Coordinates of C-alpha atoms and ligand atoms in Angstrom, one line a residue:
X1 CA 22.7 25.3 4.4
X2 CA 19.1 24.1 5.1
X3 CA 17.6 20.9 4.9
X4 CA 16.1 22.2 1.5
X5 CA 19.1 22.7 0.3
X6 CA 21.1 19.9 1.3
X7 CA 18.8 17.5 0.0
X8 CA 19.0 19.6 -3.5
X9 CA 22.5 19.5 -3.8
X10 CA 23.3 16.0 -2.0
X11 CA 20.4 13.6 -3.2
X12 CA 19.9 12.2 -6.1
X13 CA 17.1 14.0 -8.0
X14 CA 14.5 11.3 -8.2
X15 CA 11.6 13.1 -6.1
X16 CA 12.2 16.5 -8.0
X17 CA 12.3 19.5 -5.5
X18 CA 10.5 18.8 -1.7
X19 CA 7.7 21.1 -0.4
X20 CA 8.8 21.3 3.3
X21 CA 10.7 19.8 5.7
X22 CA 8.3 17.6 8.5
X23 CA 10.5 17.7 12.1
X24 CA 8.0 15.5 14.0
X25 CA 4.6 14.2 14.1
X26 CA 2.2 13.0 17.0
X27 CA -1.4 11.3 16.0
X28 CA -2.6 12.3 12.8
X29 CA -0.5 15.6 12.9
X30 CA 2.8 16.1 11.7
X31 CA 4.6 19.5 12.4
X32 CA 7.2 21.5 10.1
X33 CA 10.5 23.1 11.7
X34 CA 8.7 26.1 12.4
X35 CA 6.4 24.5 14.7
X36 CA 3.2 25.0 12.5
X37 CA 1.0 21.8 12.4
X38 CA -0.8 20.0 9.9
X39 CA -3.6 17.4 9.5
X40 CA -1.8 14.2 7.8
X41 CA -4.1 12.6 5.7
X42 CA -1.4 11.4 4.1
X43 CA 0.0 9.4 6.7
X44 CA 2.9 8.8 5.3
X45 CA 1.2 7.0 2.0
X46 CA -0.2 4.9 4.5
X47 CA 2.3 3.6 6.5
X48 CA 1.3 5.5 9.7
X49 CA -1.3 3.1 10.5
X50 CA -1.7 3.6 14.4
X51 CA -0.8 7.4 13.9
X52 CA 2.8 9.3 14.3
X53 CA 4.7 8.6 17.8
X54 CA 2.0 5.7 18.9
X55 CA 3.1 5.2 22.9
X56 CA 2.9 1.3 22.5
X57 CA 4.4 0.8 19.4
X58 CA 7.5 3.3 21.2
X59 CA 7.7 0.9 23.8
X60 CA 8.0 -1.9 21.6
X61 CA 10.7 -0.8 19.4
X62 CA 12.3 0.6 22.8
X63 CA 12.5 -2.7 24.6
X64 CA 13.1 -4.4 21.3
X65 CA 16.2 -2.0 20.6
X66 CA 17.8 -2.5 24.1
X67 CA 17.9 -6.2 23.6
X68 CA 18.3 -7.3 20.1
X69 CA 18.5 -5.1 16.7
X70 CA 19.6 -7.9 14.4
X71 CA 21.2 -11.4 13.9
X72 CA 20.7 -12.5 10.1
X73 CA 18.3 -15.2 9.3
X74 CA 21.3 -17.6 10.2
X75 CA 19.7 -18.0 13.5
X76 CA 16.3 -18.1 15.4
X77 CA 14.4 -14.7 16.8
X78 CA 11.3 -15.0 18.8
X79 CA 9.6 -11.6 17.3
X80 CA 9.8 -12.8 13.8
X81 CA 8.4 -16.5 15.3
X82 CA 5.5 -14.4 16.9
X83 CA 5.0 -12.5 13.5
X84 CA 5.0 -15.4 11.2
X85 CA 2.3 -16.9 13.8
X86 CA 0.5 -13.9 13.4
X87 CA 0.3 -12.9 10.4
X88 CA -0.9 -16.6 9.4
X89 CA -3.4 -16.7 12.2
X90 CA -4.6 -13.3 10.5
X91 CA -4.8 -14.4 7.1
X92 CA -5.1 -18.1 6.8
X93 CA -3.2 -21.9 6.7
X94 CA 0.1 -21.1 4.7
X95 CA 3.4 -19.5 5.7
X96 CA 5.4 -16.3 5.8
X97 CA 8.4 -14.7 4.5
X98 CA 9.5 -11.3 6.0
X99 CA 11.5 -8.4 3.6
X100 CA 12.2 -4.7 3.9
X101 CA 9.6 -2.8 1.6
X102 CA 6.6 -3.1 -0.6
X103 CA 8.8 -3.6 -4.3
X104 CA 10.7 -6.4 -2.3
X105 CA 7.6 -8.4 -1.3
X106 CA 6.5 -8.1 -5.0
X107 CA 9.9 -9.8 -5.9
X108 CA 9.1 -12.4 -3.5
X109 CA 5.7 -13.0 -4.9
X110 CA 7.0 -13.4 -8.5
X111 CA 10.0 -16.1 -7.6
X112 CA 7.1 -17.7 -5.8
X113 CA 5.2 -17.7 -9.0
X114 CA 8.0 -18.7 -11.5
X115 CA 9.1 -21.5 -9.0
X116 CA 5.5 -22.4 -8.7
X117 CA 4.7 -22.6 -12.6
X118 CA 8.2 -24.7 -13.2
X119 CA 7.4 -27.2 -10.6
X120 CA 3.8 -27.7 -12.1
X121 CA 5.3 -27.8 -16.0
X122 CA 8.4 -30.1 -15.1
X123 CA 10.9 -27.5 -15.9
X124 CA 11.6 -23.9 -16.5
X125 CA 10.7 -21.7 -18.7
X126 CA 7.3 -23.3 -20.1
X127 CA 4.3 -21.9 -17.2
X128 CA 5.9 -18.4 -16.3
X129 CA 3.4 -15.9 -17.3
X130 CA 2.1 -13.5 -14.9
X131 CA -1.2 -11.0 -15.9
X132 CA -1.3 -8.1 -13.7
X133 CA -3.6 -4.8 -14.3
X134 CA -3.1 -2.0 -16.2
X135 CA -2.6 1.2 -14.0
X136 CA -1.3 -1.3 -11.2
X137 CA 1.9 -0.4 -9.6
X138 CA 3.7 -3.0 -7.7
X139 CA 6.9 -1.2 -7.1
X140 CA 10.0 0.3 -9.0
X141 CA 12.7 -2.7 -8.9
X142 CA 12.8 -4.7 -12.5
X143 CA 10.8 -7.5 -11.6
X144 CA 7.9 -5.3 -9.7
X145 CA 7.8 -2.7 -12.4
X146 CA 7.6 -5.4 -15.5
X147 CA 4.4 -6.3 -13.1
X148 CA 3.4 -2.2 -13.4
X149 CA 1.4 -1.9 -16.5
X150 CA 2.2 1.9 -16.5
X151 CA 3.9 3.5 -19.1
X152 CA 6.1 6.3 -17.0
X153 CA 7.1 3.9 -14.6
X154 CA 8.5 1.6 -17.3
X155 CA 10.4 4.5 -19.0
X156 CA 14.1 4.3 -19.9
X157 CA 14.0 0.5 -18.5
X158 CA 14.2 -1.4 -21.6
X159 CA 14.6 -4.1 -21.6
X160 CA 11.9 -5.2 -19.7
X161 CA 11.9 -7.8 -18.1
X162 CA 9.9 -11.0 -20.0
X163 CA 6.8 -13.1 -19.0
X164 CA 4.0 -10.2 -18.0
X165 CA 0.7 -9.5 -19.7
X166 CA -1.9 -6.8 -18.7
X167 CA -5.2 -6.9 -18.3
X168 CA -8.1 -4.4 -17.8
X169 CA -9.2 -3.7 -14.5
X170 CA -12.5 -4.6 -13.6
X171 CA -12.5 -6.1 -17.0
X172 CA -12.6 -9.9 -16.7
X173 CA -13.3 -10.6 -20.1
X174 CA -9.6 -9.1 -20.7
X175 CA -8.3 -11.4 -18.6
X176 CA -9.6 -14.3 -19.5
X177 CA -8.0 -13.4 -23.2
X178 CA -4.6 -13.6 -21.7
X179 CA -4.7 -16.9 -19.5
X180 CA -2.8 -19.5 -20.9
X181 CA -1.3 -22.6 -19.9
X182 CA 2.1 -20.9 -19.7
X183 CA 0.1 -18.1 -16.9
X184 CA 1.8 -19.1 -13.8
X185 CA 0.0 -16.2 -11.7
X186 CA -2.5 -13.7 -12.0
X187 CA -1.4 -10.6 -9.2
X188 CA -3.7 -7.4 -9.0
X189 CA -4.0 -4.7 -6.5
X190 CA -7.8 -5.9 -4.5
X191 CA -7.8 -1.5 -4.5
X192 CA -5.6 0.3 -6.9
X193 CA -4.0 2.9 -5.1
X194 CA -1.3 4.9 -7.2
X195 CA -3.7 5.0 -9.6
X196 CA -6.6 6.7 -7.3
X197 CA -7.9 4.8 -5.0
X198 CA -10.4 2.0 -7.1
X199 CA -11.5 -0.9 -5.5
X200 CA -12.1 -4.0 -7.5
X201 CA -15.3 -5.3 -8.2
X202 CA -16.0 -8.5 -6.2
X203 CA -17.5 -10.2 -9.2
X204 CA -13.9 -9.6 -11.0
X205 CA -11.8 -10.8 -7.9
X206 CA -14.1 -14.1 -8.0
X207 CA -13.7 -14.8 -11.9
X208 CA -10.1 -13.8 -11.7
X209 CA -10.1 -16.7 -8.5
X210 CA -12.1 -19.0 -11.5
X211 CA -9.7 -18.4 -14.2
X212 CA -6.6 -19.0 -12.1
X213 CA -8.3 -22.6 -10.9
X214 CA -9.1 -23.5 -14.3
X215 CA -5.2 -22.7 -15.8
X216 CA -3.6 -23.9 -12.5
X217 CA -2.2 -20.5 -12.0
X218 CA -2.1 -18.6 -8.4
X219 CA -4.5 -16.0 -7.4
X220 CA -1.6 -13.2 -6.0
X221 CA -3.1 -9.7 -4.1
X222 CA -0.6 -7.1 -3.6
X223 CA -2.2 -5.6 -1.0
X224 CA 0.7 -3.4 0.0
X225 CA -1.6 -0.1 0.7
X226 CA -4.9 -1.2 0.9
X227 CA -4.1 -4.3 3.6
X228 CA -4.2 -3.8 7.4
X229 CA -7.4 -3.1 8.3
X230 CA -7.2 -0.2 6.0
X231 CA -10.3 -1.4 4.3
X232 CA -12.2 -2.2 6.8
X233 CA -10.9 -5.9 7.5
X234 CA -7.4 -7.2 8.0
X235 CA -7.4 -7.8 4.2
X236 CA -9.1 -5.4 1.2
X237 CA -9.4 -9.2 -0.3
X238 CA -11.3 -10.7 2.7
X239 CA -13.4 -7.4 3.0
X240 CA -14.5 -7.8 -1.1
X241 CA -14.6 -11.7 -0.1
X242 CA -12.4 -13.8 -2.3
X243 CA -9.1 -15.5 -1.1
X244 CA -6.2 -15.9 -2.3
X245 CA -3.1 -18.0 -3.2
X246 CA -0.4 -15.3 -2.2
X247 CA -0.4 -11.8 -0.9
X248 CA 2.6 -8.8 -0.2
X249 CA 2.5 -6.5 2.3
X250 CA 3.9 -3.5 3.6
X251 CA 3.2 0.2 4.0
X252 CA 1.3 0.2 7.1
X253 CA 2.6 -3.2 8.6
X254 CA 4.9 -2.0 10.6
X255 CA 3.2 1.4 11.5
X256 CA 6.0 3.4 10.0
X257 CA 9.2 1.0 10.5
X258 CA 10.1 -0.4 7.1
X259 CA 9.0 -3.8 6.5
X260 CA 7.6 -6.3 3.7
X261 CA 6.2 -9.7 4.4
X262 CA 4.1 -12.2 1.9
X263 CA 1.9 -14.9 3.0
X264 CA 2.1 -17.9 1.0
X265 CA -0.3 -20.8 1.0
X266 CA 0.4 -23.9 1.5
X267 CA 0.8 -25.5 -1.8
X268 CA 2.7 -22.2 -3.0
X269 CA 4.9 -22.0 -0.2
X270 CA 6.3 -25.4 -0.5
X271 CA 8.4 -24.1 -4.0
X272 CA 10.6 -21.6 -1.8
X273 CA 12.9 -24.5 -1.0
X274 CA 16.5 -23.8 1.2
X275 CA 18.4 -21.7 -1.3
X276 CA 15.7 -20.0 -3.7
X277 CA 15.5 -16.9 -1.8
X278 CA 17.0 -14.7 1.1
X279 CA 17.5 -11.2 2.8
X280 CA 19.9 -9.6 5.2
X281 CA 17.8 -7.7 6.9
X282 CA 14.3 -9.0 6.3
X283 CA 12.6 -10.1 9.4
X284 CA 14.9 -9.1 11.9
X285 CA 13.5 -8.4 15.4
X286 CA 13.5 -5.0 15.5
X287 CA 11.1 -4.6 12.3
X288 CA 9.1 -7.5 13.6
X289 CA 9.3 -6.0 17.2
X290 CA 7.2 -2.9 15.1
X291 CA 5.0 -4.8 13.0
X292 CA 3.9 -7.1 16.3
X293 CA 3.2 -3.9 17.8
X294 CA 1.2 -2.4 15.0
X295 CA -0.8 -5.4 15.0
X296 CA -1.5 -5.4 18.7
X297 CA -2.6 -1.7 18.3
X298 CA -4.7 -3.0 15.5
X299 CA -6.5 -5.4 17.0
X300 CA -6.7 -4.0 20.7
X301 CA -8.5 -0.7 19.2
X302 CA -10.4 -2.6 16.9
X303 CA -9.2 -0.5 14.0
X304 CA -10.5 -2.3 11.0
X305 CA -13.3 -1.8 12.0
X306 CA -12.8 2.1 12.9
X307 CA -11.8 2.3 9.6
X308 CA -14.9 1.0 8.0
X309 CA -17.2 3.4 10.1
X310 CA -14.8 6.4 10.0
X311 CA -14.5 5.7 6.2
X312 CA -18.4 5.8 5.6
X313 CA -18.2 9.3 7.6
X314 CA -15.6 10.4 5.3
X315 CA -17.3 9.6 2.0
X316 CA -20.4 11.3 2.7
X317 CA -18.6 14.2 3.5
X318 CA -16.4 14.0 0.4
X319 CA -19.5 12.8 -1.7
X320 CA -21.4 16.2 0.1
X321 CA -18.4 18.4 -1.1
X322 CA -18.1 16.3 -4.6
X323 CA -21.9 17.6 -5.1
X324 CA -21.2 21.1 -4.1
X325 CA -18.6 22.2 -6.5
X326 CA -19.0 19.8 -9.5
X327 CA -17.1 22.5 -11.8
X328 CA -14.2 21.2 -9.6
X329 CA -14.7 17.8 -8.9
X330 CA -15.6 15.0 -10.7
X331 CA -16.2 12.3 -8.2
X332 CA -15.3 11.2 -5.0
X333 CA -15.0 7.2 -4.4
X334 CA -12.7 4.7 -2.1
X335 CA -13.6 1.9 0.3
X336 CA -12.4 2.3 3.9
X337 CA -10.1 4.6 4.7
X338 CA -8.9 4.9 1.8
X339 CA -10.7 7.6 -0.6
X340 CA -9.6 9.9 -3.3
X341 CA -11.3 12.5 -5.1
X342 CA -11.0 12.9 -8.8
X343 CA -10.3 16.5 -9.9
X344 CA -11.7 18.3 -13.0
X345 CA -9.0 18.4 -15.8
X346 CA -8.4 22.4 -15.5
X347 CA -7.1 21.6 -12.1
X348 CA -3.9 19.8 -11.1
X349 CA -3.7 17.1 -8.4
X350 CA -0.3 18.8 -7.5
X351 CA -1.5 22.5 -7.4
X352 CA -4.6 21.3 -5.1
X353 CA -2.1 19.6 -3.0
X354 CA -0.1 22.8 -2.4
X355 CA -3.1 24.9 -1.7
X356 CA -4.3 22.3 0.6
X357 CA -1.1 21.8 2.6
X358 CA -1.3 26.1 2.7
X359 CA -4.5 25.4 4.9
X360 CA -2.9 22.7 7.2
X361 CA -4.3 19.8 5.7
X362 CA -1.4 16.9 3.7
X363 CA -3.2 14.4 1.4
X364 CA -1.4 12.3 -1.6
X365 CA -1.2 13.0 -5.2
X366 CA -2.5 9.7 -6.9
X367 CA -3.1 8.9 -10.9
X368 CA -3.5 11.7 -13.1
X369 CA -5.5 14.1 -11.2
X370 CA -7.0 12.8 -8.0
X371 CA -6.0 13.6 -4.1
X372 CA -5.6 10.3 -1.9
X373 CA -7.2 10.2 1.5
X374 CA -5.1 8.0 3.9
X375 CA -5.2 8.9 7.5
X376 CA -4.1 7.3 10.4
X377 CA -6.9 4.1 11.4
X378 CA -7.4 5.2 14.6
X379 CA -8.6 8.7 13.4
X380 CA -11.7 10.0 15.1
X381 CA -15.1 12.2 13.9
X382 CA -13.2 15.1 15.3
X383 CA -10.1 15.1 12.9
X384 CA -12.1 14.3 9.6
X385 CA -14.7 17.1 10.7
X386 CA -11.5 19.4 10.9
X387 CA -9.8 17.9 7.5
X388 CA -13.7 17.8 5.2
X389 CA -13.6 21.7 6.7
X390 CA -10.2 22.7 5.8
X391 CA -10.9 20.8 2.4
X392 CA -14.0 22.2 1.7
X393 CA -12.3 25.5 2.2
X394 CA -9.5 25.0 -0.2
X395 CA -12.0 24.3 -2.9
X396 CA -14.2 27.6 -2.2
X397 CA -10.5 29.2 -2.9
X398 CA -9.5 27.0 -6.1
Ligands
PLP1 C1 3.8 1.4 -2.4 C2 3.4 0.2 -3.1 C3 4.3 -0.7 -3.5 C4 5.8 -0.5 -3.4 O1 6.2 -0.5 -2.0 P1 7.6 0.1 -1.6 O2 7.7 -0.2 -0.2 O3 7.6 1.6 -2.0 O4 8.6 -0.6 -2.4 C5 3.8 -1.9 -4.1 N1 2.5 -2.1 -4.3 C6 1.6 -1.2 -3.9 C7 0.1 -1.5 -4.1 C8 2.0 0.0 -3.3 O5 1.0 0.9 -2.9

C-alpha cells in the first residue's frame, strides 16, 4: 500500500483525503517522495519558523536527545529554566507555563481566567465570562472552541461549553456591549489567522486594554500564529503596541517541535496555585531544548526584523499582482510575514491551492476564500521573487 492509502484506510477521516506525501524539507523547500521540490510558503502553518532542517536547531535537539528526553514536572530541568527565563525576558515581568500545542495553551489561558475572576469575586461562578471575536479560532478542544466564535468549528459539539460571548472584530463598540462585571477576560487573536490573515486595529487593541481595566477583567492575546517575530517583533501585540495581561503560544515556538507555552503576568499568574493545573509532557527538555534553539536562531539572525522588511517586499508584490488581475482577486492584506490574498467568489481557495502546488509553490487555505502566506522568517528576496513568479503565473492560468 502507499502512504496515500494507508492513511485512508488507517486514520481517522478528520483531514478528508491528503494531496501528497512531503518526505523531507530543507530551508523554505519541502520535497515530495518523488524528489520534486516545492516552495513552502506554508511552512507548516507557521511552525517552521527558522526554515525545514535548521543546522542549529539539529544540534540542539541532538545534544538535548543524547542527554535527557524527559523527567515529568516532578523534578527540575535546566532547558525549561532557561526558557521560562526567556520567554519572560522576551515578553515582560510575569511567569511561564510550558504545554504541548496551541488548543492546550488556550486551556491554560482560560483556567487562568476563571481562577482569576473567582479570586477577584470571592468565589466561583460569579466573574467567569470571557468575550473573544467572532471568526477567532483558538483551537479544537471544548474549552478553546467555546472561545471560537465559528459556527463549523462548533458543529456537533453541543453542549457548549458555558461563560463565552463574541464580539466583532475591529468593532469596539461590540465589545464594550458585552463587558460586564461577571467578564473575567477579554482574549482575541492581535492578527486573525484562520480566518485570513487580519490584523487588528491598534485603536481596538487599546480600547479593548481600556475596557478590561475598567471591568477588572484580563487583557488575553492568543498569539499562537502571529507571535515570534512573525510580525515583525517578538509579539504581533508589541508590534500594534498594546500589552497584555496573558498571552498563548505555539506554532512557530519551537520551529517545528510541538510545544505550547503562556506567559502570565504577575497578578494573573499568582491564581495557578500547586494543584490547579498540570501536564506530562509540557515543558520537558527536549521541547524546550527546540524552542531555546528557535529563539537563539531568532534573535542571532535578527528575524523579526527580516520579517518586517521581507513582509513589505512581499506585499507590494502581492498588492502589484492584486491590481493586475482584479477579476481574480479581491485584495491582498497581512502584516509581516504573514499575508493572504482574498480570492474572487467564482474561485475556490482550495482549487487555487492545487493549481498552485502544480507549479511548485504550497500556501494555506484560510477563511472562506483567501490563500495564507507563511514562509519561513529567515526567507530571502530571492525565494519570494521565485514564489510572487510562480504565483503570478498560476493566476494568468486560473
Ligand atoms: C493554530 C492555532 C491554534 C491551535 O493550535 P494547535 O497547536 O493546533 O492546537 C490556536 N490559536 C491560533 C491563533 C492558531 O492559529
Amino acid at each position: 500500500m502507499t502512504t496515500r492509502e494507508k492513511l485512508s484506510k488507517y486514520y481517522v477521516p478528520a483531514f478528508g483525503e491528503r494531496s501528497f506525501v512531503v518526505s523531507r524539507g530543507k530551508g523554505c523547500w519541502i520535497y515530495d517522495e518523488e524528489g520534486r521540490k516545492y516552495l513552502d510558503f506554508g511552512a507548516g502553518i507557521a511552525v517552521a519558523s527558522i526554515g525545514h532542517s535548521n543546522p542549529n536547531w539539529i544540534k540542539a535537539v541532538e545534544r538535548q536527545a543524547r542527554t535527557l528526553v524527559h523527567c515529568s514536572n516532578l523534578y527540575c530541568t535546566k532547558p525549561q529554566a532557561d526558557l521560562a527565563e526567556s520567554l519572560v525576558d522576551k515578553i515582560g515581568r510575569g511567569r511561564v507555563f510550558i504545554c504541548n500545542s496551541g488548543t492546550e495553551a488556550n486551556e491554560a489561558l482560560i483556567k487562568a481566567a476563571r481562577l482569576y475572576g473567582a479570586e477577584l469575586a470571592g468565589g466561583e461562578g460569579k466573574k467567569y465570562r470571557i468575550v473573544t471575536a467572532v471568526d477567532g479560532f483558538h483551537g479544537r478542544t471544548l474549552g478553546a472552541l467555546a472561545a471560537t466564535a465559528q459556527k463549523k468549528i462548533q458543529k456537533g459539539f453541543k453542549p457548549i461549553l458555558k461563560g463565552f460571548s463574541y464580539g466583532k472584530f475591529n468593532d469596539a463598540a461590540s465589545f464594550e456591549k458585552l463587558m460586564g462585571d461577571d467578564v473575567a477576560a477579554v482574549l482575541v487573536e492581535p492578527v486573525q489567522g484562520e480566518s485570513g490573515v487580519t490584523p487588528a486595529k491598534p485603536a481596538f487593541l487599546r480600547a479593548l486594554k481600556k475596557m478590561c481595566k475598567k471591568h477588572k477583567a484580563l487583557l488575553l492575546f492568543d498569539e499562537v500564529q502571529c507571535g515570534f517575530g512573525r510580525c515583525g517583533k517578538f509579539l504581533a501585540s508589541q508590534r500594534l503596541g498594546v500589552s497584555p495581561d496573558g498571552v498563548s503560544m505555539a506554532k512557530g515556538l519551537g520551529g517545528g517541535f510541538p510545544i505550547g507555552a503562556v506567559w502570565l503576568s504577575e497578578k494573573c499568574a499568582s491564581v495557578m496555585a500547586p494543584g490547579t493545573h498540570g501536564t506530562t509532557f509540557g515543558g520537558n527538555p527536549l521541547a524546550c531544548a527546540a524552542a531555546l534553539a528557535t529563539l537563539d536562531e531568532l534573535s542571532s539572525k535578527n528575524l523579526a526584523a527580516n520579517a518586517a522588511e521581507m513582509g513589505e517586499y512581499l506585499a507590494i508584490g502581492l498588492e502589484r499582482i492584486a491590481r493586475k488581475f482584479p477579476g481574480k482577486i479581491k485584495l491582498a492584506r497581512g502584516l509581516g510575514l504573514m499575508r493572504a490574498v482574498l480570492f474572487q467568489d467564482k474561485y475556490s481557495n482550495a482549487g487555487v491551492c492545487a493549481a498552485l502546488r502544480e507549479n511548485g509553490l504550497i500556501l494555506i487555505p484560510a477563511g472562506s476564500n483567501a490563500l495564507r502566506f507563511l514562509p519561513p522568517l529567515n526567507v530571502g528576496k530571492t525565494e519570494i521573487d521565485a514564489a510572487l513568479k510562480i504565483f503570478e503565473k498560476t493566476m494568468e492560468e486560473l
